[in-house]
Coordinates of C-alpha atoms and ligand atoms in Angstrom, one line a residue:
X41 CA 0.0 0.0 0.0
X42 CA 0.9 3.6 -1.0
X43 CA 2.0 5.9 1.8
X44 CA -0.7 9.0 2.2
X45 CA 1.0 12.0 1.0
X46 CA 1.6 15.2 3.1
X47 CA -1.1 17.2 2.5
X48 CA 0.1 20.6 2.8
X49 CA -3.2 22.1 2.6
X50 CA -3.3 20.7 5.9
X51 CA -1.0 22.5 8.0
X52 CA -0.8 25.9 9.6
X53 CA 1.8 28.2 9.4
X54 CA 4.2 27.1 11.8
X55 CA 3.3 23.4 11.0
X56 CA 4.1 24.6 7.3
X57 CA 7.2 26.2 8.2
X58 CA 8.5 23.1 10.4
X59 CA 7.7 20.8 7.2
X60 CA 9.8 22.8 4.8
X61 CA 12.8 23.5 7.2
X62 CA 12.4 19.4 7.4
X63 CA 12.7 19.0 4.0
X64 CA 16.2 21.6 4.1
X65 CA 14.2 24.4 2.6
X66 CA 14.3 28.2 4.3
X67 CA 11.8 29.2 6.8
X68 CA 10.4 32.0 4.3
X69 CA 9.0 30.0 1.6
X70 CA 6.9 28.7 4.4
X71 CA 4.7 32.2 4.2
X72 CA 5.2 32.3 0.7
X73 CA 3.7 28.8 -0.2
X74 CA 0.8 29.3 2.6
X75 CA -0.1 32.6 0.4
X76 CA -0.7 30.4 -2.5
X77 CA -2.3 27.7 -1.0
X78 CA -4.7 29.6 1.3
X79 CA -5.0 33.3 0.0
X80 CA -4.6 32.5 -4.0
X81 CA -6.6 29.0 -3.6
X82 CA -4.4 27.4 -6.4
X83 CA -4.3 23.7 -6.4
X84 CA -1.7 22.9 -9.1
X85 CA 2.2 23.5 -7.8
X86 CA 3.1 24.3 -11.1
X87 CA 1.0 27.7 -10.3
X88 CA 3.2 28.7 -7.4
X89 CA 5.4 31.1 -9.5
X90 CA 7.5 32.3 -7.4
X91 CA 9.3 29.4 -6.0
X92 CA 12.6 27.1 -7.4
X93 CA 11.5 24.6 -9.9
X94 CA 13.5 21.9 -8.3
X95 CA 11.2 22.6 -5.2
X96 CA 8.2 22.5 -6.9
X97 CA 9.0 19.0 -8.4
X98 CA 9.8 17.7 -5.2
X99 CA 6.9 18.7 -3.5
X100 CA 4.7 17.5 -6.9
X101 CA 6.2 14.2 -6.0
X102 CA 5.7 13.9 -2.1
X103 CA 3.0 15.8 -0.9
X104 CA -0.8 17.0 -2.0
X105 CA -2.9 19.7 -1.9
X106 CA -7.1 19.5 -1.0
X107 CA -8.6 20.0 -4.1
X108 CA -11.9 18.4 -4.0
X109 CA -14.5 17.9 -7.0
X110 CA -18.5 19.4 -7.4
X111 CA -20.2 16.3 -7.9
X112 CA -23.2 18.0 -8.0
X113 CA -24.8 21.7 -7.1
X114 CA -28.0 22.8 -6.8
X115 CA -28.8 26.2 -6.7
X116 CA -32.0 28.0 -4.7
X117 CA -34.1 31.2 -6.4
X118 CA -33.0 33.2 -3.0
X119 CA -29.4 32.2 -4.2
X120 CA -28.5 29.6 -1.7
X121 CA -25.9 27.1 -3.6
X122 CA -25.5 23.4 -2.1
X123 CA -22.5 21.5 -3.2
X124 CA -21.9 17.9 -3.0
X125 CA -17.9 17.7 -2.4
X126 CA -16.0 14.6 -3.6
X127 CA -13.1 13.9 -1.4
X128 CA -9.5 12.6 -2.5
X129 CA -10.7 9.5 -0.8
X130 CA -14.0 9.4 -3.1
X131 CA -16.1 10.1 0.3
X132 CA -18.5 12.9 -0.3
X133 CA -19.9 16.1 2.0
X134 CA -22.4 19.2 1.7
X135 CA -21.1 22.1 1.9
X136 CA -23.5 25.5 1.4
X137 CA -23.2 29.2 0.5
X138 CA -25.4 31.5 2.1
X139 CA -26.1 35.3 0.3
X140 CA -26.7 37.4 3.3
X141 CA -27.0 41.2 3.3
X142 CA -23.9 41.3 4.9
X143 CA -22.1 39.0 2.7
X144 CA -21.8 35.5 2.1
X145 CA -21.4 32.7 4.4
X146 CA -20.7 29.3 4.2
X147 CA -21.8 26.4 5.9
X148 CA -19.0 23.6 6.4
X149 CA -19.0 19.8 7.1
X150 CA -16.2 18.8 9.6
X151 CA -17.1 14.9 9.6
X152 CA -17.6 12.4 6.6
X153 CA -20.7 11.5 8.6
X154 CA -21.5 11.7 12.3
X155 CA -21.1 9.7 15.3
X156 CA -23.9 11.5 17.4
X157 CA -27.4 10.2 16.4
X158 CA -29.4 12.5 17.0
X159 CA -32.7 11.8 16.0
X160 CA -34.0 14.3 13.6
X161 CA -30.6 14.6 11.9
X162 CA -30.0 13.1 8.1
X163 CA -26.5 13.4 8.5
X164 CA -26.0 11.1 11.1
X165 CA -28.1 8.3 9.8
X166 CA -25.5 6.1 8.7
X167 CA -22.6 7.0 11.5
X168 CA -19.3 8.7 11.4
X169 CA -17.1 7.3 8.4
X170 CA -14.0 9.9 9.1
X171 CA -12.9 13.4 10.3
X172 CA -12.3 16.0 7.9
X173 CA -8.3 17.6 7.5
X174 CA -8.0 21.1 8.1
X175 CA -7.2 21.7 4.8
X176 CA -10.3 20.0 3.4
X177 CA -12.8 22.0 5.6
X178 CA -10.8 25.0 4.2
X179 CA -11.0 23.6 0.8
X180 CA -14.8 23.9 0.9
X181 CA -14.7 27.7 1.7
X182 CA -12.8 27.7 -1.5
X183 CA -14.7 25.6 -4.0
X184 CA -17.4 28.0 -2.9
X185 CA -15.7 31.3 -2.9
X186 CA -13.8 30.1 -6.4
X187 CA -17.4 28.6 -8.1
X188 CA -18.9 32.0 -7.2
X189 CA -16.2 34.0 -7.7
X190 CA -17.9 35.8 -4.5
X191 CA -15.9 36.5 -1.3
X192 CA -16.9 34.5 1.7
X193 CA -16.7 36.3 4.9
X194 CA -18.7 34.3 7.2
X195 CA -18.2 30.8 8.3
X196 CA -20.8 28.3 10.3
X197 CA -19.4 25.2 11.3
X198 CA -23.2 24.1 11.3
X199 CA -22.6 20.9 8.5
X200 CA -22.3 17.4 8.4
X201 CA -20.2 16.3 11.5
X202 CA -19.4 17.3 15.7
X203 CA -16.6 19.8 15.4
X204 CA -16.3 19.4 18.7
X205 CA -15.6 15.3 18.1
X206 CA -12.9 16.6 15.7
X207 CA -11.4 19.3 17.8
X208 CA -7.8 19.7 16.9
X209 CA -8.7 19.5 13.5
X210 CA -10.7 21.7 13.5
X211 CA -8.8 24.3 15.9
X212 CA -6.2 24.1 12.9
X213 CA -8.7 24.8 10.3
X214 CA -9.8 27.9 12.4
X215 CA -5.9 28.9 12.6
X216 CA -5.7 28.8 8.8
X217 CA -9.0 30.4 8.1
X218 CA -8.5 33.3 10.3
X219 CA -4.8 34.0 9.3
X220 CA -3.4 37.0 7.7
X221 CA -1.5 35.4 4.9
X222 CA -5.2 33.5 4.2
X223 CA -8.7 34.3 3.7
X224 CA -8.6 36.4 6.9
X225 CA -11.9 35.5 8.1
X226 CA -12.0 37.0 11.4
X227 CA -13.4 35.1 14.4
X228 CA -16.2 37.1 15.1
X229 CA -17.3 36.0 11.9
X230 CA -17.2 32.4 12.7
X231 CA -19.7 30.2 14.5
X232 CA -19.1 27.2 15.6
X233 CA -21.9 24.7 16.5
X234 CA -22.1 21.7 19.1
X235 CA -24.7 18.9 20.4
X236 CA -22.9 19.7 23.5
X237 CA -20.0 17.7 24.0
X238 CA -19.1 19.2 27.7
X239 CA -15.2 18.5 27.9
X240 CA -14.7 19.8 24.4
X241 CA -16.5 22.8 25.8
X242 CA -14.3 23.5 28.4
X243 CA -11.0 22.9 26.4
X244 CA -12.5 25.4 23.7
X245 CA -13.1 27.9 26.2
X246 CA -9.4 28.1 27.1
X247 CA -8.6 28.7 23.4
X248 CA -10.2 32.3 24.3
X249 CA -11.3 32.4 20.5
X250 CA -13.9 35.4 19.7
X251 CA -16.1 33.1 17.5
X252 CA -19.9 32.4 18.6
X253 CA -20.5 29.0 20.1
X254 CA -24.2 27.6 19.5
X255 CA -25.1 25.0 21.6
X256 CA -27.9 22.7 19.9
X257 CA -30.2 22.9 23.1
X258 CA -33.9 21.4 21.3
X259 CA -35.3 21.0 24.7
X260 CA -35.4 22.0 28.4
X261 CA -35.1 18.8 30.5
X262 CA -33.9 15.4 29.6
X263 CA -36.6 13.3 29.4
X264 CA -37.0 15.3 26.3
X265 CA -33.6 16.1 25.0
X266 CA -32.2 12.1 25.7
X267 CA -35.5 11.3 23.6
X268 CA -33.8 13.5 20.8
X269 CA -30.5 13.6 21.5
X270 CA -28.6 10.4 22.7
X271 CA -25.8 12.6 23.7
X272 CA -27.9 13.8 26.6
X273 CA -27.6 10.8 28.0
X274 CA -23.6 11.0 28.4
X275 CA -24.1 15.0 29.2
X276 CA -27.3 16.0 30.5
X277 CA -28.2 19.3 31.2
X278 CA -27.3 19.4 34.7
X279 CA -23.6 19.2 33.3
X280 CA -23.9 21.0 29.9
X281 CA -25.4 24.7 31.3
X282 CA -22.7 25.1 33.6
X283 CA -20.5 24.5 30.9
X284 CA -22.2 27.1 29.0
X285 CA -21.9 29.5 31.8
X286 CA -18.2 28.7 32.5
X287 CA -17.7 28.9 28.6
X288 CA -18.9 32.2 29.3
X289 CA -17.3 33.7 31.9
X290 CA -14.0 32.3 30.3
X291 CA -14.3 34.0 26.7
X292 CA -16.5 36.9 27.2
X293 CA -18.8 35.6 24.7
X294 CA -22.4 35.0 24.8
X295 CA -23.8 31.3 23.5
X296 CA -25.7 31.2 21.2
X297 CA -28.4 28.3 21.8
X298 CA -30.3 26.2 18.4
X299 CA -33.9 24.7 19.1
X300 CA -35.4 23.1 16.3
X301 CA -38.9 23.3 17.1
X302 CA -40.6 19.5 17.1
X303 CA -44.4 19.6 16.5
X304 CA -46.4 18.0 19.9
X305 CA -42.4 17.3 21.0
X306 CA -40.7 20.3 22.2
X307 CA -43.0 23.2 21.3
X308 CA -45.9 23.6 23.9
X309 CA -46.3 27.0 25.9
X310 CA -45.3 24.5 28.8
X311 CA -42.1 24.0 27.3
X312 CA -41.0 27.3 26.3
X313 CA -41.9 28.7 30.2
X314 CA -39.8 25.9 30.8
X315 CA -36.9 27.0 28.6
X316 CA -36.9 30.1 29.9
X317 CA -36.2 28.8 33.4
X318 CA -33.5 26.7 32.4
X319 CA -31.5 29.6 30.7
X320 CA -32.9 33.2 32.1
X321 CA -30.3 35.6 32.9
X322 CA -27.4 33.7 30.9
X323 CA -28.0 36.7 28.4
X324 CA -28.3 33.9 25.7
X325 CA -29.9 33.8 22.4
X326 CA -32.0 31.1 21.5
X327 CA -32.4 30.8 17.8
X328 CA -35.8 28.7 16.8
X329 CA -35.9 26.8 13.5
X330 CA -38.6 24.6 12.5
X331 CA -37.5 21.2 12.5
X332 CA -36.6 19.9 8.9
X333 CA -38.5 16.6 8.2
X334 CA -36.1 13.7 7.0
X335 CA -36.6 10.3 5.8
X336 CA -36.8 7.7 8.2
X337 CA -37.9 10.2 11.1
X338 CA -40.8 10.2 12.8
X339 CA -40.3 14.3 14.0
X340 CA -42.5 17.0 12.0
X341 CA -42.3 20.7 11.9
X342 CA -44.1 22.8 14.1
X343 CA -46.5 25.3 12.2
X344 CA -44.9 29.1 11.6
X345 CA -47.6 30.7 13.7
X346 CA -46.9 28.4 16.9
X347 CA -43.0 29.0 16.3
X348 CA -44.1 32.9 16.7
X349 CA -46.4 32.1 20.0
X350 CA -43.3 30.0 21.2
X351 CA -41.0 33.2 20.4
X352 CA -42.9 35.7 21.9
X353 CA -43.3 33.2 25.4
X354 CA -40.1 33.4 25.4
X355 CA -39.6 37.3 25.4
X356 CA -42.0 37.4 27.6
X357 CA -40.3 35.3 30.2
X358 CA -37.3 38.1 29.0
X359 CA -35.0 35.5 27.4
X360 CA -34.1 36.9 23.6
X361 CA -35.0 34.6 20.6
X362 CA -35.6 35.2 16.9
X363 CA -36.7 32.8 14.3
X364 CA -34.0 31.9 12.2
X365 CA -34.4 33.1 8.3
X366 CA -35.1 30.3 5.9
X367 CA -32.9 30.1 2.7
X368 CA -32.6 27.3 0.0
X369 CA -35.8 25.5 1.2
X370 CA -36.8 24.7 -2.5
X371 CA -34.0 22.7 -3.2
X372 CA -32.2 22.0 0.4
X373 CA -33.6 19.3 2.4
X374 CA -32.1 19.5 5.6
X375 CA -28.6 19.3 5.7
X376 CA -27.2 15.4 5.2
X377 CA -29.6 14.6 2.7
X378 CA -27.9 15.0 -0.3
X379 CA -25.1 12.9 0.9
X380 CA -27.7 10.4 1.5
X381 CA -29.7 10.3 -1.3
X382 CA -26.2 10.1 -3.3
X383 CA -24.5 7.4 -1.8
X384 CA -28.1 5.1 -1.9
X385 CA -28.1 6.1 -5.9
X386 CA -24.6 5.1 -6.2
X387 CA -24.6 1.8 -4.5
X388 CA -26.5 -0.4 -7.0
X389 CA -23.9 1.0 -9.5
X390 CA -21.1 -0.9 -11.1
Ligands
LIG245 N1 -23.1 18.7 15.3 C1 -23.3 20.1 15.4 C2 -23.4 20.9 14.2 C3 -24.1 20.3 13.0 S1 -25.9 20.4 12.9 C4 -24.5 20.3 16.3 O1 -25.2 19.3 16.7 O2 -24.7 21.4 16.7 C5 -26.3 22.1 12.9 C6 -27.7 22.3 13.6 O3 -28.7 21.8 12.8 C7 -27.8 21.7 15.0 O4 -28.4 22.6 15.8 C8 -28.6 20.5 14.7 O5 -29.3 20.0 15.9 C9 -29.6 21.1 13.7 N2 -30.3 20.1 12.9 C10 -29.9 18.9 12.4 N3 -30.8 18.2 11.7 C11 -31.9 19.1 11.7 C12 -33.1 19.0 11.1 N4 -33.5 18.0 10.4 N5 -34.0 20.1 11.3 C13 -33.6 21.2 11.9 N6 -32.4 21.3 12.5 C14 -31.5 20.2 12.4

């Protein structure tokens, strides 16, 4: 069997630096190679102009770069675009751009798969196959930015995958996303999303990063959340809210808390005074989003106008909660479904 390559994509900076200096090349071309890999998106060496041809070969011949195919893209009338990424490997993820007012964000997959099981969720249907590189969460940014040929200045780590169950991956990723001689995305423009994996919580929170943690909360007691949310089980709320409180008071940052709203699950004017309870005087967000139906689940969306009641219960009680805007519904299903329905057309195949 072959020997995986480097993948240079892959490393940060200093990573990059120590590689090269490995390899008996000068610290330097460490910033300069990280420029074309991360800033000018190329995926070819020969495109790296600037450096020795006898380098060039040698890295041509030993190491890779992330470069991963559009199997397929669907694109929504509000201007929401979902790729289906193909992977060196021939694994495949979702990856979405988002047109705000603000500018575009993108939506990235940190797992091929995941290992969480939450209920309603199409992505974790058929468990965790791998964790994504560094370098090929950052290549999704640039397929996207490079199909467009828009600028992406927001990131959600709200895709297939538990960034939190592929932390050090993903802190690298963040490193290279954020960095000067890269796309520069600054941290307050990144969110990163968990199921609520309470020692990954507290090891992020010493990272003092600026970026928004959501929490994916979907219920107020755990009955309820262990019903939807096997995690629960291992950290039930009892254990994950003072996490949120200690992530807090560590970072200076307020959560940010996801409840997909379950019809006759998690939606009554019970739950929401409920909810309140649980997190009044956190100062936390809660963002509601009707649940998105997916095969095999028995979960249905509760109806616009009770999302509203449920919203305005929850001002009421004075915790802060808007309804999270919609995009791509004609042609997204919820996220994980593409992936799905691709890999049940492909397995018939040849
Ligand atoms: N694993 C992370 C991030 C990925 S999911 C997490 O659990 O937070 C991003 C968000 O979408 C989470 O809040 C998740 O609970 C929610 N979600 C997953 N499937 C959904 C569905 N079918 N409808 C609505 N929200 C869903």
């Amino acid at each position: 069997m072959q020997a995986q390559p480097t993948y240079l994509s892959d490393l940060t900076p200093d990573k990059l630096a120590d590689y090269l200096q490995s390899i008996g090349q000068p610290k330097f071309r460490a910033k300069q190679i990280f420029k074309w890999l991360h800033q000018k998106l190329v995926t070819d060496f020969a495109a790296m102009t600037d450096q020795p041809k006898a380098l060039l070969q040698t890295l041509q011949d030993t190491t890779a770069i992330a470069a991963p195919v559009i199997r397929r893209r669907q694109q929504s009338k509000d201007g929401t675009v979902k790729y289906l990424l193909e992977l060196s490997d021939g694994n495949c993820i979702e990856t979405v751009l988002m047109r705000y007012k603000y500018g575009n964000t993108v939506c990235v997959s940190t797992q091929v798969g995941c290992a969480m099981g939450c209920r309603f969720c199409a992505s974790t249907q058929a468990g965790r196959v791998r964790d994504l590189t560094p370098g090929e969460i950052a290549s999704e940014i640039y397929t996207a930015q490079k199909d467009t040929g828009e600028r992406v200045s927001h990131i959600v780590l709200m895709g297939i995958g538990e960034p939190l169950h592929n932390f050090d991956n993903v802190m690298d990723f963040l490193t290279i996303i954020s960095c000067s001689e890269g796309l520069n995305i600054g941290m307050r423009n990144i969110s990163l999303s968990t199921c609520g994996l309470v020692p990954q919580i507290d090891r992020l929170a010493q990272k003092h990063l600026q970026l928004t943690l959501s929490v994916s909360l979907h219920a107020p007691n755990n009955a309820m959340r262990s019903g939807m949310m096997p995690v629960n089980d291992a950290f039930p709320l009892e254990q994950l809210i003072p996490a949120c409180r200690r992530y807090q008071k560590e970072t200076g940052r307020r959560i940010s808390f996801e409840y997909s709203m379950v019809k006759g699950v998690n939606d009554s004017p019970a739950t929401a005074k409920e909810l309140a309870e649980l997190i009044r005087g956190m100062g936390a967000h809660v963002n509601l989003i009707p649940i998105n139906p997916v095969d095999g689940s028995p979960y249905s969306a509760t109806d616009e106008a009770n999302v509203r009641r449920f919203q305005k219960l929850l001002e009421d009680y004075g915790v802060n909660a808007t309804v999270r805007r919609r995009l791509g519904t004609d042609i997204s299903a919820a996220c994980g479904q593409l992936r799905r329905e691709d890999a049940k057309e492909r397995k018939p195949g040849p």
